[in-house]
Short mmCIF file of C-alpha atoms in Angstrom, two decimals:
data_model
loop_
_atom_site.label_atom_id
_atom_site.label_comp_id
_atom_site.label_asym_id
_atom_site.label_seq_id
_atom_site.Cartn_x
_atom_site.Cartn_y
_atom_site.Cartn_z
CA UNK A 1 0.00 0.00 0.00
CA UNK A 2 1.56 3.58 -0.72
CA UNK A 3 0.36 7.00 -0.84
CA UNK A 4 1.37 7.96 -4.52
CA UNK A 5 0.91 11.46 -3.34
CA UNK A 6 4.15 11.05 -1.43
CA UNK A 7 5.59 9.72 -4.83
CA UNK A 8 4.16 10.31 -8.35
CA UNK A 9 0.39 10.92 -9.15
CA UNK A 10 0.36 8.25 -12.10
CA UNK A 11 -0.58 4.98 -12.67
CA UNK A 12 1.15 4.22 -15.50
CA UNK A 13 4.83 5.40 -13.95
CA UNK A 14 3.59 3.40 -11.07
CA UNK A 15 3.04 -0.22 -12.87
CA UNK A 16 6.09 0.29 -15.25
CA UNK A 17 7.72 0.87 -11.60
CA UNK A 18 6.14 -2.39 -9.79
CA UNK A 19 7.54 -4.17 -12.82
CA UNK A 20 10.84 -2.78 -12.75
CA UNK A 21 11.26 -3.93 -9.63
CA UNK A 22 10.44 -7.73 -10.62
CA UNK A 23 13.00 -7.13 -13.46
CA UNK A 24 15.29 -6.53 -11.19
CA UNK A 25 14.61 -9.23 -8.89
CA UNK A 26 14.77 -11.43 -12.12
CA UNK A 27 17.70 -10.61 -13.16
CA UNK A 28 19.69 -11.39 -10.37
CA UNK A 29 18.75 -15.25 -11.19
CA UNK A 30 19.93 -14.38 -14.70
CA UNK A 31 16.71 -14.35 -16.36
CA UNK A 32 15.63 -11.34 -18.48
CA UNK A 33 12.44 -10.17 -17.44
CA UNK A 34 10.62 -7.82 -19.93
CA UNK A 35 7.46 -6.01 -20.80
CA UNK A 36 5.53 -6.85 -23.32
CA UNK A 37 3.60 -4.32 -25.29
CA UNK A 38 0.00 -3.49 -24.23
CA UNK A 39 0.34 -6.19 -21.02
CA UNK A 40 0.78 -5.55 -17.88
CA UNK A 41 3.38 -7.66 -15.71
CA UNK A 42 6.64 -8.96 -16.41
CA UNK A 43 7.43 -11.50 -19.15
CA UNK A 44 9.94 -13.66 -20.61
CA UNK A 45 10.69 -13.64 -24.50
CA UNK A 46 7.36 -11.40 -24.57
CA UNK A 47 8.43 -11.09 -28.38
CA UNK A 48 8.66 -14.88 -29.36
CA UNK A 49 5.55 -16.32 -30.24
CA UNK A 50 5.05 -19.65 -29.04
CA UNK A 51 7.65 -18.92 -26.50
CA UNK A 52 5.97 -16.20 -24.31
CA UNK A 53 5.89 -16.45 -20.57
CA UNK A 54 4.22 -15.00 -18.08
CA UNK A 55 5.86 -14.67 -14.19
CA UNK A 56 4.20 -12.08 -12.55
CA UNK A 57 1.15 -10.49 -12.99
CA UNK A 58 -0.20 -7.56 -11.32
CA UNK A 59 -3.69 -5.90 -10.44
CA UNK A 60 -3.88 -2.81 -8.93
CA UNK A 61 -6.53 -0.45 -7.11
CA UNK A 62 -6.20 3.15 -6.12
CA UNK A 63 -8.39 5.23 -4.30
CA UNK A 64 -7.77 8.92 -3.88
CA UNK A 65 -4.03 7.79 -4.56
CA UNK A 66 -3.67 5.33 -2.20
CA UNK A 67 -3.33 1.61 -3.55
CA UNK A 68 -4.01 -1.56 -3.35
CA UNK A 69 -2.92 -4.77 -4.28
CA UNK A 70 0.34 -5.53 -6.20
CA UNK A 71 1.67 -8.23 -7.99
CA UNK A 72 2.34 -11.70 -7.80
CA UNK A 73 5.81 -13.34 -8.63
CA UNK A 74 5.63 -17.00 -9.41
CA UNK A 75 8.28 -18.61 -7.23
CA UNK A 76 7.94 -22.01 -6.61
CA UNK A 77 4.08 -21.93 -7.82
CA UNK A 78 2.32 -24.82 -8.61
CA UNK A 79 1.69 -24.15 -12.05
CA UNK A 80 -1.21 -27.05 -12.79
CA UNK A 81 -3.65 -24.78 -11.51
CA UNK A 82 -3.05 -22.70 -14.38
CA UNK A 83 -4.35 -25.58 -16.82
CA UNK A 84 -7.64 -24.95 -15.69
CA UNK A 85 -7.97 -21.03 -16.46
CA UNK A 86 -7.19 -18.39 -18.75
CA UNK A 87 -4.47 -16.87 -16.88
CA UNK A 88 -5.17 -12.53 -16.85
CA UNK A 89 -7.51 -13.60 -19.94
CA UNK A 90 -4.88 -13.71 -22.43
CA UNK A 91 -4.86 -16.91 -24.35
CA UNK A 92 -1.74 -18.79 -26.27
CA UNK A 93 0.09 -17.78 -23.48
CA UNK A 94 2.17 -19.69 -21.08
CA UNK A 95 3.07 -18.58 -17.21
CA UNK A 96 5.85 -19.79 -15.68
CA UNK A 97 7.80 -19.58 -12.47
CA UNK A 98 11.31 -18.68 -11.01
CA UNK A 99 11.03 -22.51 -10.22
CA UNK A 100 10.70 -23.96 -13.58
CA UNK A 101 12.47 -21.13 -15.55
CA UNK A 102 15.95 -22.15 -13.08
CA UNK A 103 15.08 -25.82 -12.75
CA UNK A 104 15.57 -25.91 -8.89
CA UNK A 105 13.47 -24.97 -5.82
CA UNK A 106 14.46 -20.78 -4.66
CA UNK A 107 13.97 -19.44 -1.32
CA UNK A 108 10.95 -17.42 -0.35
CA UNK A 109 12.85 -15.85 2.08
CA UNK A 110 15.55 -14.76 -0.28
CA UNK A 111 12.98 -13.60 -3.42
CA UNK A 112 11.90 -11.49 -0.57
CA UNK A 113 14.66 -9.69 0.36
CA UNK A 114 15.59 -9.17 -3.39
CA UNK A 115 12.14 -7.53 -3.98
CA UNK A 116 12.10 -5.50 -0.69
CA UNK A 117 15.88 -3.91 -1.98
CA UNK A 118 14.59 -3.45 -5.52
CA UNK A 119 11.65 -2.00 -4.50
CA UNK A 120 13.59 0.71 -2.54
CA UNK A 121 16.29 0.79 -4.95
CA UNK A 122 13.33 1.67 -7.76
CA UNK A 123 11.18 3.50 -5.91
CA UNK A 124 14.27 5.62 -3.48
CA UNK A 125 12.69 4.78 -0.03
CA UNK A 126 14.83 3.54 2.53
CA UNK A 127 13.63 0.93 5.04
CA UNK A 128 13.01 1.40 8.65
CA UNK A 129 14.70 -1.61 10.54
#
């Protein structure tokens, strides 16, 4: 939850900042996180057809600048459950996890500390201990 008031009054520079911060969480595991056009979240070869993944999608509210919600990274997310939806309603799509993408189990604890760093890093905040 933020105040954007206390940051930026826009949406859009907020999103593109929620995903930086996955992109940057991403690439410390060596995978390239991207956009792709007209999509909110954070992808992997968003331009490859066939190929496109999906590892963290995001929903947002905001009331009188003040939001809601966030995003969710796939980590070690049982990705069956998938099979039964249309994941953000986009279909011909895959989603995929930090999991699968690396081929080996990652720790919660440690996604979380890489998030709560980029998130300050991307959005200049500093912590209280």
């Amino acid at each position: 939850i933020l105040d954007l008031d206390k940051f930026k009054t826009d949406l859009g520079w907020y999103l593109r900042s929620l995903e930086e911060v996955i992109i940057l969480t991403l690439a410390h595991y060596g995978i390239t996180g991207s956009r792709s056009k007209g999509e909110t979240g954070v992808w992997i070869d968003p331009d490859k057809p066939g190929f496109e993944r999906k590892i963290c999608a995001m929903g947002i509210k905001c009331s009188r600048w003040i939001t809601m919600h966030g995003f969710a990274l796939n980590v070690n997310t049982d990705l069956n459950y998938f099979n039964y939806i249309i994941p953000c309603g986009i279909k011909n799509k895959q989603v995929t996890s930090l999991q699968k993408e690396l081929g080996r189990t990652v720790p919660m604890e440690e996604v979380k500390q890489l998030v709560k760093e980029n998130f300050a890093r991307v959005f200049e905040v500093n912590w209280m201990s």
